[in-house]
PDB file of C-alpha atoms in Angstrom:
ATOM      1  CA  UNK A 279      -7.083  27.870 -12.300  1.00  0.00           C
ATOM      2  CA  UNK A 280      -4.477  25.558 -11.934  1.00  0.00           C
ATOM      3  CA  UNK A 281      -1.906  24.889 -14.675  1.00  0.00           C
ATOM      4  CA  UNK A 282       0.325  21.980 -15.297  1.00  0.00           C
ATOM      5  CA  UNK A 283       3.916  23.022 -15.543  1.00  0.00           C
ATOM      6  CA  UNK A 284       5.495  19.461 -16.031  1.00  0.00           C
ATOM      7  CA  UNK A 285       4.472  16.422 -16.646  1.00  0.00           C
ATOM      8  CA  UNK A 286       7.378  13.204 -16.594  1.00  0.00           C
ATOM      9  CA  UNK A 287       7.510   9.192 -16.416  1.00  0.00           C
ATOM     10  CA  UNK A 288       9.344   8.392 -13.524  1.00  0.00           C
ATOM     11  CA  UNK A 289      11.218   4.887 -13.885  1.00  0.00           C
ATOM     12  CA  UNK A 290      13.673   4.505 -10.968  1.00  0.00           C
ATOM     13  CA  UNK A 291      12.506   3.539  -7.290  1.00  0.00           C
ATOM     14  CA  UNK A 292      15.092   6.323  -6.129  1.00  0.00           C
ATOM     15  CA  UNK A 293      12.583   9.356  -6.926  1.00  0.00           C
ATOM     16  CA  UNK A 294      11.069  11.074  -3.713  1.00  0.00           C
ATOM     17  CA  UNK A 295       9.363  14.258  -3.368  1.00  0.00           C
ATOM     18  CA  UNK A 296      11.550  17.595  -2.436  1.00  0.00           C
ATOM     19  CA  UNK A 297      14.411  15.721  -4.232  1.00  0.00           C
ATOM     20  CA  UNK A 298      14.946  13.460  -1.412  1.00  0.00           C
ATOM     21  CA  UNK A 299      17.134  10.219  -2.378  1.00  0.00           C
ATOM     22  CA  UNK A 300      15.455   6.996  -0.400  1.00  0.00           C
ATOM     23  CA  UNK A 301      16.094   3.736  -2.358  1.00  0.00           C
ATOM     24  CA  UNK A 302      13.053   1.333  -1.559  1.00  0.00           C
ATOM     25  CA  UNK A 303      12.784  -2.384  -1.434  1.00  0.00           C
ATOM     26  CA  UNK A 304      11.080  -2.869  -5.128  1.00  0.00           C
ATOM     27  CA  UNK A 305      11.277  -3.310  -8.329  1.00  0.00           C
ATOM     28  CA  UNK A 306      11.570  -0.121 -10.481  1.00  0.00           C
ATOM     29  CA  UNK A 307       8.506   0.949 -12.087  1.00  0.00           C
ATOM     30  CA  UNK A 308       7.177   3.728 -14.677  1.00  0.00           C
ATOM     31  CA  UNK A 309       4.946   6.438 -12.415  1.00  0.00           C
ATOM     32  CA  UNK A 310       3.741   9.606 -13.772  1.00  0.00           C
ATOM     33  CA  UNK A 311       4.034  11.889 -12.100  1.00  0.00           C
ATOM     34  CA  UNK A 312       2.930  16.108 -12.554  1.00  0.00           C
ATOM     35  CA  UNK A 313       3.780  19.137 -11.152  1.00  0.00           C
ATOM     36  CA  UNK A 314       1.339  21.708 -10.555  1.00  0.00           C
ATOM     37  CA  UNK A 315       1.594  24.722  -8.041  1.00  0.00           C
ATOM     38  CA  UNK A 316       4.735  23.640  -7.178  1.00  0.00           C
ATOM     39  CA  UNK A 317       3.300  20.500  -5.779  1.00  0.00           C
ATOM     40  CA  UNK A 318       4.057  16.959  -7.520  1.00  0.00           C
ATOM     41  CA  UNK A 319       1.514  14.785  -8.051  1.00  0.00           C
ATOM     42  CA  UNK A 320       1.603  10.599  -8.961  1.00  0.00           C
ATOM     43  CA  UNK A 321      -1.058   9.199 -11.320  1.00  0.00           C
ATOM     44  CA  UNK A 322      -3.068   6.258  -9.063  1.00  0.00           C
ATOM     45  CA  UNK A 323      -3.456   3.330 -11.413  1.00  0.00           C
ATOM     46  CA  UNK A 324      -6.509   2.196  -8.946  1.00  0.00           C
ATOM     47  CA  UNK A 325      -8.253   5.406  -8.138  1.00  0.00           C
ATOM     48  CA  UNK A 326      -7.767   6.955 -12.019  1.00  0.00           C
ATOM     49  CA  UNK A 327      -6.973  10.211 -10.836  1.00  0.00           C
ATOM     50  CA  UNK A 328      -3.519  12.356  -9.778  1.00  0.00           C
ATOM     51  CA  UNK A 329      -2.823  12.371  -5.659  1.00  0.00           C
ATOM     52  CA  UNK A 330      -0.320  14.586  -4.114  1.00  0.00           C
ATOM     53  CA  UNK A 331       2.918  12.964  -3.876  1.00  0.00           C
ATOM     54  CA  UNK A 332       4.034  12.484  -0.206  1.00  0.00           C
ATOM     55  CA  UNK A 333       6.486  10.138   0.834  1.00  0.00           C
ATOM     56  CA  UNK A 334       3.946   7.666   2.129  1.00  0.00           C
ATOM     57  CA  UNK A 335       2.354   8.269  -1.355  1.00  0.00           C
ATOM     58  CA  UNK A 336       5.421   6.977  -3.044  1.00  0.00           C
ATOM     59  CA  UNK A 337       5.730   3.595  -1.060  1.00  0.00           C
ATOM     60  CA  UNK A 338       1.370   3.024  -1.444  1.00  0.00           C
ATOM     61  CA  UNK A 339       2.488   3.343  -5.337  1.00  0.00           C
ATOM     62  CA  UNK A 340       5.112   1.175  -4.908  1.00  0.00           C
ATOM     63  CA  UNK A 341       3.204  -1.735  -3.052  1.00  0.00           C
ATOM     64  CA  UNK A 342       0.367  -1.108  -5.705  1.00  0.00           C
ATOM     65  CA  UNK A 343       2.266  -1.680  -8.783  1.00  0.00           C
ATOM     66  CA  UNK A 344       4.798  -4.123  -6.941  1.00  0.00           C
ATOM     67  CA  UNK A 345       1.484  -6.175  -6.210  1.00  0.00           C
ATOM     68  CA  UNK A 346       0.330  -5.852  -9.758  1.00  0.00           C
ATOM     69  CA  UNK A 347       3.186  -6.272 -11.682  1.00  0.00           C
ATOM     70  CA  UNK A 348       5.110  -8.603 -10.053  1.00  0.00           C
ATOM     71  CA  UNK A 349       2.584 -10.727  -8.451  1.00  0.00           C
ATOM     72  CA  UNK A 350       0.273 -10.835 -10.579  1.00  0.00           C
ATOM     73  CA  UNK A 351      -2.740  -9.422  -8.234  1.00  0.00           C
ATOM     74  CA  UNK A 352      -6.201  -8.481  -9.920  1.00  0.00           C
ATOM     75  CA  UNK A 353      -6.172  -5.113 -10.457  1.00  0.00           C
ATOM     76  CA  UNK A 354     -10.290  -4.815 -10.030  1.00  0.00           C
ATOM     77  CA  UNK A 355      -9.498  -6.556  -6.620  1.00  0.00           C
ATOM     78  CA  UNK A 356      -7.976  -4.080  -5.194  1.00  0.00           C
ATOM     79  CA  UNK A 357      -8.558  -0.938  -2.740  1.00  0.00           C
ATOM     80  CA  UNK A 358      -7.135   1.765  -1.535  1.00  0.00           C
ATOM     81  CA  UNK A 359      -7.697   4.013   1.658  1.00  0.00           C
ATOM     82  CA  UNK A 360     -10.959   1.888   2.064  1.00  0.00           C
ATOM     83  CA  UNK A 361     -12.788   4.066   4.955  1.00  0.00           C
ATOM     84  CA  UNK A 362     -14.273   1.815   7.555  1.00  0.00           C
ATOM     85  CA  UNK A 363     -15.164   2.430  11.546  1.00  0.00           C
ATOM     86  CA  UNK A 364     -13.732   1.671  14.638  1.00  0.00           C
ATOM     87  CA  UNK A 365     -15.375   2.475  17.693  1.00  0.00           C
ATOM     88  CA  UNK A 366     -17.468   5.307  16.131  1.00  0.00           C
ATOM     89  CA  UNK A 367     -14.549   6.372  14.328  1.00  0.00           C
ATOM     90  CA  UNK A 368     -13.560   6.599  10.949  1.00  0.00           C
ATOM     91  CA  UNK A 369     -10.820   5.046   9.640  1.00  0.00           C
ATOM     92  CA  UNK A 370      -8.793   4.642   6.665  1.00  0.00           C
ATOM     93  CA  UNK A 371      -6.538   1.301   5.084  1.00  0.00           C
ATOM     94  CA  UNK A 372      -3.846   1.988   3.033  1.00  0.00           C
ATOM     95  CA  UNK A 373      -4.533  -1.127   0.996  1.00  0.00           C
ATOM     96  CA  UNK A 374      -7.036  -3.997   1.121  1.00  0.00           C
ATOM     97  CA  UNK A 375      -6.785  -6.720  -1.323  1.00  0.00           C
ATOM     98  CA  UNK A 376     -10.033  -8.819  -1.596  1.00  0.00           C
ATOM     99  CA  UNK A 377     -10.700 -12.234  -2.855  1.00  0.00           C
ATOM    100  CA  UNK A 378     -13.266 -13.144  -5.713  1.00  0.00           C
ATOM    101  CA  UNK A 379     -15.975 -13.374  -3.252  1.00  0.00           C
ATOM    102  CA  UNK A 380     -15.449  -9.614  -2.276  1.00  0.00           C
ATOM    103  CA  UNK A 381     -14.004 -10.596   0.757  1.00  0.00           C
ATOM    104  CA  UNK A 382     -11.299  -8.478   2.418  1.00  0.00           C
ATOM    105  CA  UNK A 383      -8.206 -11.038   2.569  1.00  0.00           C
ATOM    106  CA  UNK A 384      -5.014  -8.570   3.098  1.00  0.00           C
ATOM    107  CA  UNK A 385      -4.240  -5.334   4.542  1.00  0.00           C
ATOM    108  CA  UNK A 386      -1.211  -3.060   4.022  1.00  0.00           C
ATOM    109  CA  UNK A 387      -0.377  -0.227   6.261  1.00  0.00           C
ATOM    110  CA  UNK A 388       2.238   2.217   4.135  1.00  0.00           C
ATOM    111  CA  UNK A 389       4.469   4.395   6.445  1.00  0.00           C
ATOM    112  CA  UNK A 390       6.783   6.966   5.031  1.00  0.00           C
ATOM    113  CA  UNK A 391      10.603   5.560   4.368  1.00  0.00           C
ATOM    114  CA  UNK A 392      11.748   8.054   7.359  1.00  0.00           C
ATOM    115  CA  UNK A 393       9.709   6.467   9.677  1.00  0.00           C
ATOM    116  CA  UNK A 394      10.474   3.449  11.496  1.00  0.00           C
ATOM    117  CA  UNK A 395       7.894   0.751  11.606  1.00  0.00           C
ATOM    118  CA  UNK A 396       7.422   0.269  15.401  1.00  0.00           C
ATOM    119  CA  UNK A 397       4.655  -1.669  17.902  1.00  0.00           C
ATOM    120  CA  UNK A 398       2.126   1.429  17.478  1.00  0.00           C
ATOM    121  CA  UNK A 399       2.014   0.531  13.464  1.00  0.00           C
ATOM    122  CA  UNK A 400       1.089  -2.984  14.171  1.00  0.00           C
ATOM    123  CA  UNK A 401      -1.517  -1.798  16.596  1.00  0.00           C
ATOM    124  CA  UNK A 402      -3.122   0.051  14.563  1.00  0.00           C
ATOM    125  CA  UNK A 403      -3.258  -2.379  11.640  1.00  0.00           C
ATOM    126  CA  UNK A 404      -4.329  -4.872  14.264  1.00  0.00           C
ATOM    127  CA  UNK A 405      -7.037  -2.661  15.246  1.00  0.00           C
ATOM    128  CA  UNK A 406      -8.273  -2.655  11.308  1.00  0.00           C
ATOM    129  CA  UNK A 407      -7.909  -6.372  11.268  1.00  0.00           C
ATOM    130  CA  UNK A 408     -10.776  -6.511  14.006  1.00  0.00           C
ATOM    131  CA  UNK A 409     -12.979  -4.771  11.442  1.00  0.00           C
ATOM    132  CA  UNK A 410     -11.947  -6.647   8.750  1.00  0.00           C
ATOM    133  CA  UNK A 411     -10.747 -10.062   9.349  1.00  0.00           C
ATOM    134  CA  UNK A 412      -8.165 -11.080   7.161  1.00  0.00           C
ATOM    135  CA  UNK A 413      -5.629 -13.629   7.385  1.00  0.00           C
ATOM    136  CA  UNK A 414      -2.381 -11.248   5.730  1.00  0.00           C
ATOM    137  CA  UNK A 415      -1.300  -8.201   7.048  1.00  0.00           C
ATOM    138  CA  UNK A 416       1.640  -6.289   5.716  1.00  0.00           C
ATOM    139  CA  UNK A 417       3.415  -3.410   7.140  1.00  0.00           C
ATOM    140  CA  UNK A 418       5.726  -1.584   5.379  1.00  0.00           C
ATOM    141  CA  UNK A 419       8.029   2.018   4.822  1.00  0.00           C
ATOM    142  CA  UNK A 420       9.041   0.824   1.587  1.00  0.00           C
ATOM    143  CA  UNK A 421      12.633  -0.007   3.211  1.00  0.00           C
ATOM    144  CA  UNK A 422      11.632  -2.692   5.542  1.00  0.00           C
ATOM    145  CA  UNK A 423       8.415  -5.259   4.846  1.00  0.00           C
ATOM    146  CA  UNK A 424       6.531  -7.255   7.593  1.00  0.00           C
ATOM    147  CA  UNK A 425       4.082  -9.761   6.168  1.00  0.00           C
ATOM    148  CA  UNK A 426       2.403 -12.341   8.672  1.00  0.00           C
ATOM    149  CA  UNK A 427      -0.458 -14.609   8.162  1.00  0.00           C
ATOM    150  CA  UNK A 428      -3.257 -14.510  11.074  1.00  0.00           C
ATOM    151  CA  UNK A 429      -4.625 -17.914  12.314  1.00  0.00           C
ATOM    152  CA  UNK A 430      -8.156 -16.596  13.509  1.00  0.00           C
ATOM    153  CA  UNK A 431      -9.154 -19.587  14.602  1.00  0.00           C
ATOM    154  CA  UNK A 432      -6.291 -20.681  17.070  1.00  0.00           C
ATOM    155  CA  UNK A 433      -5.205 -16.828  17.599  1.00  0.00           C
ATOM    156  CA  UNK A 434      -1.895 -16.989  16.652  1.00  0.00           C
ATOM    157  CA  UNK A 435      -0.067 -15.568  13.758  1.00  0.00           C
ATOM    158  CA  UNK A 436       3.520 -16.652  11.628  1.00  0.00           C
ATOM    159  CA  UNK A 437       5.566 -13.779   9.717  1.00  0.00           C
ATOM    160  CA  UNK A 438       6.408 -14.786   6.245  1.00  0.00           C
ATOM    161  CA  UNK A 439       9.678 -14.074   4.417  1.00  0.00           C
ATOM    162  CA  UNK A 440       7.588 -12.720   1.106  1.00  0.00           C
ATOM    163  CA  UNK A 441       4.058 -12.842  -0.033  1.00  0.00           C
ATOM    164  CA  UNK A 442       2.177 -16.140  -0.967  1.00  0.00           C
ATOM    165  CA  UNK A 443       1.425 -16.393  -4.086  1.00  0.00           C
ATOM    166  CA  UNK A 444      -1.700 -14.953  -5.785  1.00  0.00           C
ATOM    167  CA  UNK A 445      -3.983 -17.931  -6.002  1.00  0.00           C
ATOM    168  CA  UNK A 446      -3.112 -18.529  -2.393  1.00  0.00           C
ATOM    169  CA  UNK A 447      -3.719 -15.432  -1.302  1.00  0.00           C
ATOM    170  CA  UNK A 448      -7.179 -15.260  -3.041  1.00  0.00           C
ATOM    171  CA  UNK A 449      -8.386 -18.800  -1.898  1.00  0.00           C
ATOM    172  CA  UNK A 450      -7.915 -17.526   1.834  1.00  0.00           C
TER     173      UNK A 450
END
């Protein structure tokens, strides 16, 4: 049986687990967060339930509530680690934020803060945009944000210096 030795409301962005200091690109937020055999935990808003706290962890929280909070986003519209299958496989998004119709209309790929976002992550969110078919993808580590809009149509694609606003993001 497992027993809860701590439970505290995090409220600074500068909280990592082991104690690590990594200051990320957002707001600050309240998280709570719980320690039980020796393992922190963060309560997921979306899912309803505790997840271990790893450093990718922190910066999906961070994009969740950041989305939420500050942008206003439908909470009911959102999904996280939505499985889906590529070539057989199985596959997981860190984020997929859907319109009114239920259609998929951004995906976020969360890295860690230690690692640096590099041509392999944008593969492999391209490779989830072939399944999906949105026209925002966002790559982040929490430090550093990549957001670009996807022309389908004429195959091209323009980065953007922050995310559209909510209405225009759900009438895609």
């Amino acid at each position: 049986m497992s027993f809860i030795k701590s439970t505290c409301v995090i409220t600074s962005c500068n909280f990592t687990p082991n104690n690590q200091s990594v200051q990320l690109q957002f707001s600050k937020y309240n998280f709570t967060i719980k320690t039980e055999n020796d393992k922190q935990f963060i309560y997921d808003i979306i899912r309803r339930k505790y997840i271990l706290l790893t450093p990718e962890e922190w910066v999906r929280q961070h994009i969740v509530h950041h989305i939420l909070h500050d942008h206003k986003f439908p909470k009911a519209l959102v999904s996280l680690e939505k499985q889906l299958f590529l070539n057989d496989m199985s596959k997981r998004t860190d984020i997929v934020l859907y319109n009114h119709a239920a259609k998929p209309v951004l995906i976020v790929e969360c890295k860690a803060p230690e690692i640096k976002i590099s041509q392999k992550t944008f593969e492999q969110i391209a490779r989830y945009n072939l399944t999906l078919i949105v026209p925002y993808l966002w790559v982040t580590n929490g430090k550093t944000n990549y957001l670009c809009n996807i022309d389908h149509q004429n195959n091209t694609f323009n980065f953007l210096q922050q995310l559209p606003p909510v209405n225009e993001i759900l009438s895609a």
